[in-house]
Amino acid sequence: MGKINKVVLAYSGGLDTSIIIPWLKENYGCEVIAMAADVGQGEELELLKEKALQTGASKIYIEDLKEDFVKNYVFPLLKAGAIYEGKYLQGTAIARPIIAKRLVEVALAEGADALAHGCTGKGNDQVRFEFTAKALAPQLKVIAPWREWEIKSREEEIDYALARNIPVPVSKEKPYSMDRNLWHISYEGGVLEDPDFEPEEDMFLLTVAPEQAPDKPTYITIGFEQGEPVAIDGEQMEPVALVQKLNIIAGANGVGRADLVENRLVGMKSRGVYETPGGTVLMYAHRELEALTLDRETMHYKELIAAKYAQLVYYGLWFTPLREALAAFIDKTQQPVTGSVRLKLYKGNIIVCGRSSPYSLYRQDLATFDADDIYDQKDAAGFINLYGLPLAVQGWLKGEGLKP
């Protein structure tokens, strides 16, 4: 790799990155600059500066990326309807490109030779970080300690930290890891690696158990403009505040938990447990408004695009021509997605109560079973004959129908 003089480390203060600072200094003899991204993890950031400097970093950047994160990463994901494998709302995946982008920017500003991250060699995040680096600054080297060092487990990481008097946020008794931002919390590893193990209730931080949720439903109205949420119950809100408020409301009603076995990009299956309360409500409401405002062909084709877009996000391909082209298509589809959706939240369930839009394509005079002056039901016979003609030809060929 050549001589490394200065490294910028994606720093969270968690177990992995806590020990990477001294490991880099011991093994590369280089200066280490830490970069922590605030994407809504809250109190986890309070002691980062002191901890990073005490463990050997020469300086630390703590970057407030919350507004950028929601507006330019989460909301495009929402407008795309990009849910991976039908369940995962991509809270971890969508945060990686913005963190990696800022990591690259700091490295270039500091004149660093390399980037470093704490992602394991088994996970998706290593790909997401490094694909972003390749797209934005391919000249920077990347150091991934998990692919180099002799440490093989979280228990060995804890031993390494304790030997150097580094405080860590996990214990050998409770070794599962967490990743938190404005959009979600994920839980992986440790006892959760058994897909037949039911998580204990005290693990969850954003949601109550459905059976512990209020016995009365909560009604809520989400307002959208061109596919982006802008209001709750008629109150206009900025993106970050809106997501934060929805997390509280939905979480209190037991909405937003997901437990899934997913297919990682690197080829293995993994089990993850996620809390995405506000995001779950927004995805549901957005889908309802699209059903009202998008024509059939656009809506059906967008469903195909959503699956591909979700795959690109999950695979770390955010800064690619294809993702950007699909985003342009999606933005075009969202022009009429303006209006409001009324929902009922009750013990883990989301129930739509109503939806309205000035661009609604729903016409009661067309859909009604009552008498109308617009739709001539006799026209259906010709449509069926023409649209079904290929089926009739096949039937004639098989001798199962009378030839004309």
Short mmCIF file of C-alpha atoms in Angstrom, two decimals:
data_model
loop_
_atom_site.label_atom_id
_atom_site.label_comp_id
_atom_site.label_asym_id
_atom_site.label_seq_id
_atom_site.Cartn_x
_atom_site.Cartn_y
_atom_site.Cartn_z
CA MET A 1 0.00 0.00 0.00
CA GLY A 2 2.98 2.30 0.46
CA LYS A 3 3.72 4.77 3.23
CA ILE A 4 0.63 6.18 4.93
CA ASN A 5 1.18 9.46 6.75
CA LYS A 6 -2.34 10.60 7.51
CA VAL A 7 -5.63 8.70 7.71
CA VAL A 8 -9.18 9.98 8.16
CA LEU A 9 -11.28 7.44 10.04
CA ALA A 10 -15.07 7.18 9.89
CA TYR A 11 -15.59 7.34 13.65
CA SER A 12 -18.68 6.45 15.64
CA GLY A 13 -17.22 5.85 19.08
CA GLY A 14 -18.54 2.30 18.96
CA LEU A 15 -16.54 -0.82 19.66
CA ASP A 16 -14.94 -1.18 16.23
CA THR A 17 -13.81 2.41 15.70
CA SER A 18 -12.82 2.84 19.36
CA ILE A 19 -9.98 0.37 18.95
CA ILE A 20 -9.11 1.28 15.35
CA ILE A 21 -7.47 4.58 16.33
CA PRO A 22 -4.72 2.95 18.44
CA TRP A 23 -4.49 0.03 16.01
CA LEU A 24 -3.78 2.39 13.09
CA LYS A 25 -1.13 4.23 15.08
CA GLU A 26 0.49 0.97 16.21
CA ASN A 27 0.48 -0.70 12.79
CA TYR A 28 0.86 2.17 10.33
CA GLY A 29 2.62 4.77 12.47
CA CYS A 30 0.37 7.41 10.96
CA GLU A 31 -1.59 10.43 12.13
CA VAL A 32 -5.26 9.60 12.64
CA ILE A 33 -8.04 12.15 12.20
CA ALA A 34 -11.52 11.07 13.27
CA MET A 35 -14.68 12.12 11.43
CA ALA A 36 -18.03 11.56 13.09
CA ALA A 37 -21.23 12.22 11.17
CA ASP A 38 -24.31 13.37 13.05
CA VAL A 39 -27.19 11.76 11.18
CA GLY A 40 -29.48 11.75 14.18
CA GLN A 41 -27.96 9.29 16.63
CA GLY A 42 -28.39 11.84 19.41
CA GLU A 43 -26.69 11.36 22.73
CA GLU A 44 -24.10 8.99 21.27
CA LEU A 45 -22.18 12.04 20.01
CA GLU A 46 -21.87 13.87 23.33
CA LEU A 47 -18.58 12.35 24.47
CA LEU A 48 -17.02 11.56 21.09
CA LYS A 49 -14.54 14.43 20.99
CA GLU A 50 -12.97 13.61 24.33
CA LYS A 51 -12.95 9.88 23.60
CA ALA A 52 -11.35 10.21 20.16
CA LEU A 53 -8.57 12.48 21.40
CA GLN A 54 -7.89 10.32 24.46
CA THR A 55 -7.49 7.22 22.30
CA GLY A 56 -4.96 8.86 19.98
CA ALA A 57 -6.70 10.93 17.29
CA SER A 58 -4.96 14.22 16.48
CA LYS A 59 -8.31 15.92 15.88
CA ILE A 60 -11.94 15.10 15.29
CA TYR A 61 -14.58 16.51 12.97
CA ILE A 62 -18.16 16.19 14.21
CA GLU A 63 -20.31 17.02 11.20
CA ASP A 64 -24.01 17.86 11.50
CA LEU A 65 -25.49 16.16 8.44
CA LYS A 66 -29.06 15.67 9.66
CA GLU A 67 -30.83 18.09 7.32
CA ASP A 68 -28.84 16.96 4.29
CA PHE A 69 -29.44 13.33 5.26
CA VAL A 70 -33.21 13.60 5.41
CA LYS A 71 -33.72 15.98 2.51
CA ASN A 72 -31.27 14.54 0.00
CA TYR A 73 -31.03 10.86 0.92
CA VAL A 74 -34.02 9.71 2.99
CA PHE A 75 -36.69 11.60 1.04
CA PRO A 76 -35.43 10.37 -2.36
CA LEU A 77 -35.55 6.85 -0.91
CA LEU A 78 -39.11 7.50 0.25
CA LYS A 79 -40.22 8.89 -3.12
CA ALA A 80 -38.75 5.85 -4.82
CA GLY A 81 -40.56 3.47 -2.45
CA ALA A 82 -37.26 1.62 -2.26
CA ILE A 83 -37.81 -1.16 0.29
CA TYR A 84 -35.23 -3.96 0.08
CA GLU A 85 -36.70 -7.47 -0.13
CA GLY A 86 -40.12 -6.16 0.82
CA LYS A 87 -39.29 -5.40 4.47
CA TYR A 88 -36.08 -3.44 5.00
CA LEU A 89 -36.51 0.34 4.89
CA GLN A 90 -32.72 0.74 4.49
CA GLY A 91 -31.92 2.94 7.48
CA THR A 92 -28.30 1.81 7.60
CA ALA A 93 -27.81 1.55 3.85
CA ILE A 94 -29.09 5.06 3.08
CA ALA A 95 -26.84 6.67 5.72
CA ARG A 96 -23.61 5.26 4.34
CA PRO A 97 -23.26 7.35 1.15
CA ILE A 98 -23.64 10.68 2.96
CA ILE A 99 -21.18 9.65 5.69
CA ALA A 100 -18.66 8.35 3.15
CA LYS A 101 -19.05 11.48 1.01
CA ARG A 102 -18.21 13.72 3.96
CA LEU A 103 -15.34 11.41 4.92
CA VAL A 104 -13.85 11.90 1.46
CA GLU A 105 -14.32 15.67 1.67
CA VAL A 106 -12.50 15.83 5.02
CA ALA A 107 -9.68 13.62 3.72
CA LEU A 108 -9.16 15.85 0.70
CA ALA A 109 -9.24 19.00 2.83
CA GLU A 110 -6.71 17.52 5.26
CA GLY A 111 -4.39 16.21 2.55
CA ALA A 112 -4.76 12.66 3.84
CA ASP A 113 -3.34 9.63 2.07
CA ALA A 114 -6.09 7.22 3.06
CA LEU A 115 -9.51 6.59 4.53
CA ALA A 116 -10.33 3.99 7.18
CA HIS A 117 -13.54 2.42 8.38
CA GLY A 118 -14.62 -0.13 10.95
CA CYS A 119 -16.75 -2.30 8.70
CA THR A 120 -16.21 -6.04 8.85
CA GLY A 121 -15.18 -8.15 5.88
CA LYS A 122 -18.52 -9.96 6.05
CA GLY A 123 -20.84 -6.99 5.82
CA ASN A 124 -22.42 -4.67 3.30
CA ASP A 125 -21.09 -1.44 4.79
CA GLN A 126 -17.51 -2.00 3.63
CA VAL A 127 -18.82 -2.03 0.07
CA ARG A 128 -20.95 1.07 0.58
CA PHE A 129 -18.08 3.11 2.02
CA GLU A 130 -15.55 2.00 -0.54
CA PHE A 131 -17.82 2.32 -3.57
CA THR A 132 -18.44 5.92 -2.54
CA ALA A 133 -14.71 6.54 -2.18
CA LYS A 134 -14.03 5.03 -5.60
CA ALA A 135 -16.72 7.22 -7.17
CA LEU A 136 -15.61 10.48 -5.53
CA ALA A 137 -11.86 10.15 -4.89
CA PRO A 138 -10.35 6.96 -6.32
CA GLN A 139 -6.82 8.20 -5.58
CA LEU A 140 -7.37 7.76 -1.83
CA LYS A 141 -6.27 4.47 -0.33
CA VAL A 142 -8.66 2.60 1.97
CA ILE A 143 -7.67 0.78 5.16
CA ALA A 144 -10.14 -1.77 6.49
CA PRO A 145 -8.67 -3.17 9.73
CA TRP A 146 -11.20 -6.01 9.92
CA ARG A 147 -9.64 -7.40 6.74
CA GLU A 148 -6.11 -7.13 8.16
CA TRP A 149 -5.89 -7.60 11.89
CA GLU A 150 -5.80 -10.82 13.87
CA ILE A 151 -8.91 -10.00 15.87
CA LYS A 152 -11.64 -12.48 14.98
CA SER A 153 -14.60 -11.65 17.23
CA ARG A 154 -16.29 -8.96 19.26
CA GLU A 155 -15.03 -10.65 22.42
CA GLU A 156 -11.44 -10.23 21.22
CA GLU A 157 -12.20 -6.60 20.35
CA ILE A 158 -13.41 -6.03 23.90
CA ASP A 159 -10.23 -7.63 25.29
CA TYR A 160 -8.12 -5.39 23.02
CA ALA A 161 -9.97 -2.31 24.25
CA LEU A 162 -9.78 -3.23 27.92
CA ALA A 163 -6.02 -3.83 27.62
CA ARG A 164 -5.65 -0.22 26.46
CA ASN A 165 -8.18 1.26 28.92
CA ILE A 166 -10.59 2.17 26.13
CA PRO A 167 -14.25 2.32 27.26
CA VAL A 168 -16.59 0.40 24.96
CA PRO A 169 -20.40 0.55 24.67
CA VAL A 170 -20.98 -3.22 24.73
CA SER A 171 -20.11 -6.12 26.99
CA LYS A 172 -19.42 -9.79 26.53
CA GLU A 173 -22.79 -10.45 28.14
CA LYS A 174 -24.67 -8.22 25.66
CA PRO A 175 -22.62 -8.13 22.49
CA TYR A 176 -25.17 -7.28 19.80
CA SER A 177 -24.43 -4.10 17.88
CA MET A 178 -26.66 -1.12 17.17
CA ASP A 179 -26.72 1.48 14.43
CA ARG A 180 -28.95 4.51 14.96
CA ASN A 181 -29.92 7.52 12.89
CA LEU A 182 -33.00 9.65 12.27
CA TRP A 183 -34.57 7.00 10.07
CA HIS A 184 -34.09 3.89 12.20
CA ILE A 185 -32.22 1.73 14.69
CA SER A 186 -30.77 -1.62 13.62
CA TYR A 187 -29.75 -4.48 15.90
CA GLU A 188 -27.44 -7.27 14.75
CA GLY A 189 -25.01 -9.83 16.07
CA GLY A 190 -24.71 -11.71 19.34
CA VAL A 191 -27.89 -13.44 20.44
CA LEU A 192 -29.68 -12.11 17.36
CA GLU A 193 -27.59 -14.32 15.09
CA ASP A 194 -30.01 -17.14 15.93
CA PRO A 195 -32.94 -16.48 13.57
CA ASP A 196 -35.20 -18.48 15.88
CA PHE A 197 -34.48 -16.22 18.87
CA GLU A 198 -37.18 -13.70 19.78
CA PRO A 199 -35.61 -10.38 20.82
CA GLU A 200 -36.15 -9.34 24.41
CA GLU A 201 -38.43 -6.36 24.87
CA ASP A 202 -35.85 -4.23 26.67
CA MET A 203 -33.75 -4.13 23.51
CA PHE A 204 -36.13 -1.81 21.66
CA LEU A 205 -35.64 1.93 22.06
CA LEU A 206 -38.03 3.61 19.62
CA THR A 207 -41.15 1.46 19.78
CA VAL A 208 -43.33 -0.09 22.45
CA ALA A 209 -44.61 -3.63 22.02
CA PRO A 210 -47.95 -3.59 20.16
CA GLU A 211 -49.68 -5.21 23.12
CA GLN A 212 -48.42 -2.39 25.35
CA ALA A 213 -49.58 0.35 22.99
CA PRO A 214 -52.61 2.51 23.90
CA ASP A 215 -56.05 0.91 23.70
CA LYS A 216 -57.34 3.89 21.74
CA PRO A 217 -56.11 4.54 18.19
CA THR A 218 -54.15 7.62 17.19
CA TYR A 219 -55.33 9.47 14.09
CA ILE A 220 -52.80 11.39 12.06
CA THR A 221 -52.77 13.26 8.74
CA ILE A 222 -49.62 13.48 6.63
CA GLY A 223 -49.35 16.24 4.04
CA PHE A 224 -47.18 15.83 0.92
CA GLU A 225 -45.90 18.14 -1.80
CA GLN A 226 -44.50 16.48 -4.92
CA GLY A 227 -43.88 13.27 -3.02
CA GLU A 228 -42.14 14.78 0.00
CA PRO A 229 -43.81 14.95 3.43
CA VAL A 230 -44.25 18.54 4.57
CA ALA A 231 -46.89 18.56 7.32
CA ILE A 232 -48.39 16.60 10.19
CA ASP A 233 -52.02 17.34 11.07
CA GLY A 234 -51.90 20.51 9.02
CA GLU A 235 -48.76 21.89 10.68
CA GLN A 236 -45.97 22.62 8.22
CA MET A 237 -42.69 21.12 9.41
CA GLU A 238 -39.07 20.99 8.33
CA PRO A 239 -37.82 17.53 7.26
CA VAL A 240 -35.79 16.67 10.37
CA ALA A 241 -38.47 17.80 12.82
CA LEU A 242 -41.16 15.96 10.86
CA VAL A 243 -39.31 12.64 10.97
CA GLN A 244 -38.50 13.07 14.65
CA LYS A 245 -42.12 13.77 15.54
CA LEU A 246 -43.39 10.83 13.53
CA ASN A 247 -40.89 8.54 15.24
CA ILE A 248 -42.42 9.47 18.58
CA ILE A 249 -46.04 9.16 17.46
CA ALA A 250 -45.62 5.89 15.58
CA GLY A 251 -43.30 4.37 18.17
CA ALA A 252 -45.80 5.03 20.94
CA ASN A 253 -48.35 3.00 18.96
CA GLY A 254 -46.05 0.03 18.39
CA VAL A 255 -45.56 0.77 14.69
CA GLY A 256 -42.32 0.20 12.82
CA ARG A 257 -40.63 -3.02 13.93
CA ALA A 258 -39.17 -5.41 11.38
CA ASP A 259 -37.36 -8.70 11.92
CA LEU A 260 -35.88 -10.17 8.79
CA VAL A 261 -33.38 -12.56 7.32
CA GLU A 262 -31.88 -10.66 4.40
CA ASN A 263 -29.54 -11.47 1.54
CA ARG A 264 -26.32 -9.52 1.95
CA LEU A 265 -24.43 -8.31 -1.09
CA VAL A 266 -21.40 -10.39 -0.07
CA GLY A 267 -23.41 -13.57 -0.52
CA MET A 268 -24.55 -14.71 2.91
CA LYS A 269 -27.85 -14.39 4.72
CA SER A 270 -28.00 -12.34 7.90
CA ARG A 271 -30.62 -11.65 10.52
CA GLY A 272 -31.38 -8.07 11.51
CA VAL A 273 -33.99 -6.44 13.71
CA TYR A 274 -35.03 -2.90 12.87
CA GLU A 275 -37.11 -0.08 14.28
CA THR A 276 -38.28 2.46 11.70
CA PRO A 277 -41.46 3.95 13.18
CA GLY A 278 -41.75 7.27 11.36
CA GLY A 279 -40.39 5.81 8.15
CA THR A 280 -42.92 3.00 8.17
CA VAL A 281 -45.77 5.50 8.43
CA LEU A 282 -44.32 7.70 5.69
CA MET A 283 -43.81 4.81 3.28
CA TYR A 284 -47.40 3.67 3.84
CA ALA A 285 -48.89 7.14 3.44
CA HIS A 286 -46.81 7.93 0.36
CA ARG A 287 -47.94 4.73 -1.32
CA GLU A 288 -51.59 5.60 -0.65
CA LEU A 289 -51.20 9.05 -2.19
CA GLU A 290 -49.46 7.62 -5.25
CA ALA A 291 -52.38 5.22 -5.73
CA LEU A 292 -54.64 8.26 -5.96
CA THR A 293 -52.50 10.45 -8.20
CA LEU A 294 -50.41 8.27 -10.56
CA ASP A 295 -51.83 6.78 -13.73
CA ARG A 296 -51.81 3.00 -14.03
CA GLU A 297 -48.87 2.59 -16.40
CA THR A 298 -46.62 5.02 -14.51
CA MET A 299 -47.48 3.45 -11.17
CA HIS A 300 -46.86 -0.09 -12.36
CA TYR A 301 -43.58 0.81 -14.03
CA LYS A 302 -42.47 2.74 -10.95
CA GLU A 303 -42.94 -0.44 -8.93
CA LEU A 304 -40.30 -2.09 -11.12
CA ILE A 305 -38.01 0.91 -10.70
CA ALA A 306 -38.50 0.82 -6.91
CA ALA A 307 -37.13 -2.70 -6.69
CA LYS A 308 -34.04 -1.78 -8.70
CA TYR A 309 -33.55 1.47 -6.80
CA ALA A 310 -33.74 -0.43 -3.50
CA GLN A 311 -31.11 -2.85 -4.74
CA LEU A 312 -28.78 -0.03 -5.79
CA VAL A 313 -29.08 1.62 -2.37
CA TYR A 314 -28.51 -1.65 -0.55
CA TYR A 315 -25.49 -2.47 -2.73
CA GLY A 316 -23.85 0.91 -2.08
CA LEU A 317 -24.32 2.20 -5.62
CA TRP A 318 -25.67 5.64 -4.71
CA PHE A 319 -23.13 7.68 -6.66
CA THR A 320 -23.70 5.95 -9.98
CA PRO A 321 -25.18 7.10 -13.28
CA LEU A 322 -27.96 4.52 -13.06
CA ARG A 323 -29.13 5.58 -9.60
CA GLU A 324 -29.07 9.23 -10.64
CA ALA A 325 -31.01 8.48 -13.83
CA LEU A 326 -33.64 6.52 -11.91
CA ALA A 327 -33.90 9.38 -9.42
CA ALA A 328 -34.66 11.76 -12.29
CA PHE A 329 -37.44 9.43 -13.47
CA ILE A 330 -38.84 9.19 -9.96
CA ASP A 331 -38.80 12.96 -9.46
CA LYS A 332 -40.85 13.32 -12.65
CA THR A 333 -43.43 10.85 -11.38
CA GLN A 334 -43.75 12.75 -8.12
CA GLN A 335 -44.98 16.03 -9.60
CA PRO A 336 -48.66 15.21 -8.97
CA VAL A 337 -48.06 13.41 -5.63
CA THR A 338 -49.40 16.30 -3.57
CA GLY A 339 -52.16 16.04 -1.01
CA SER A 340 -52.88 14.44 2.35
CA VAL A 341 -53.40 10.99 3.79
CA ARG A 342 -55.30 10.25 7.01
CA LEU A 343 -54.13 7.23 8.97
CA LYS A 344 -55.14 5.36 12.09
CA LEU A 345 -52.32 3.91 14.18
CA TYR A 346 -53.37 1.14 16.51
CA LYS A 347 -51.27 -1.47 18.29
CA GLY A 348 -48.67 -1.91 15.59
CA ASN A 349 -51.08 -1.46 12.70
CA ILE A 350 -51.43 1.32 10.12
CA ILE A 351 -54.92 1.71 8.67
CA VAL A 352 -55.73 4.23 5.97
CA CYS A 353 -58.79 6.35 6.69
CA GLY A 354 -58.76 8.72 3.75
CA ARG A 355 -56.70 10.42 1.08
CA SER A 356 -57.21 13.55 -0.98
CA SER A 357 -55.31 15.47 -3.65
CA PRO A 358 -55.95 18.31 -6.09
CA TYR A 359 -54.38 15.99 -8.68
CA SER A 360 -56.50 12.97 -7.89
CA LEU A 361 -57.23 10.72 -10.85
CA TYR A 362 -60.10 9.06 -9.01
CA ARG A 363 -63.52 10.01 -10.36
CA GLN A 364 -66.57 8.84 -8.52
CA ASP A 365 -68.73 9.35 -11.62
CA LEU A 366 -66.56 6.80 -13.44
CA ALA A 367 -66.11 4.27 -10.64
CA THR A 368 -69.69 4.31 -9.37
CA PHE A 369 -71.98 1.30 -9.67
CA ASP A 370 -74.87 3.72 -9.96
CA ALA A 371 -76.12 5.12 -13.24
CA ASP A 372 -73.74 7.48 -15.04
CA ASP A 373 -73.53 9.37 -18.35
CA ILE A 374 -69.77 8.95 -18.96
CA TYR A 375 -68.98 5.24 -19.20
CA ASP A 376 -70.82 3.17 -21.79
CA GLN A 377 -70.63 -0.41 -20.54
CA LYS A 378 -71.28 -1.72 -24.07
CA ASP A 379 -67.78 -0.49 -25.02
CA ALA A 380 -66.29 -3.21 -22.82
CA ALA A 381 -67.31 -5.95 -25.28
CA GLY A 382 -65.12 -4.55 -28.07
CA PHE A 383 -62.23 -4.00 -25.68
CA ILE A 384 -62.39 -7.60 -24.47
CA ASN A 385 -62.57 -8.96 -28.02
CA LEU A 386 -59.51 -7.01 -29.16
CA TYR A 387 -57.40 -7.35 -26.01
CA GLY A 388 -58.26 -11.04 -25.76
CA LEU A 389 -57.63 -11.80 -29.43
CA PRO A 390 -54.22 -13.47 -28.80
CA LEU A 391 -55.91 -15.83 -26.34
CA ALA A 392 -58.57 -16.69 -28.89
CA VAL A 393 -55.94 -17.41 -31.55
CA GLN A 394 -54.16 -19.79 -29.18
CA GLY A 395 -57.44 -21.49 -28.45
CA TRP A 396 -58.15 -21.96 -32.16
CA LEU A 397 -54.67 -23.37 -32.69
CA LYS A 398 -55.20 -25.96 -29.96
CA GLY A 399 -58.56 -26.92 -31.41
CA GLU A 400 -60.26 -25.95 -28.19
CA GLY A 401 -62.43 -23.31 -29.79
CA LEU A 402 -64.43 -22.84 -32.95
CA LYS A 403 -62.49 -21.25 -35.78
CA PRO A 404 -64.05 -18.10 -37.22
#
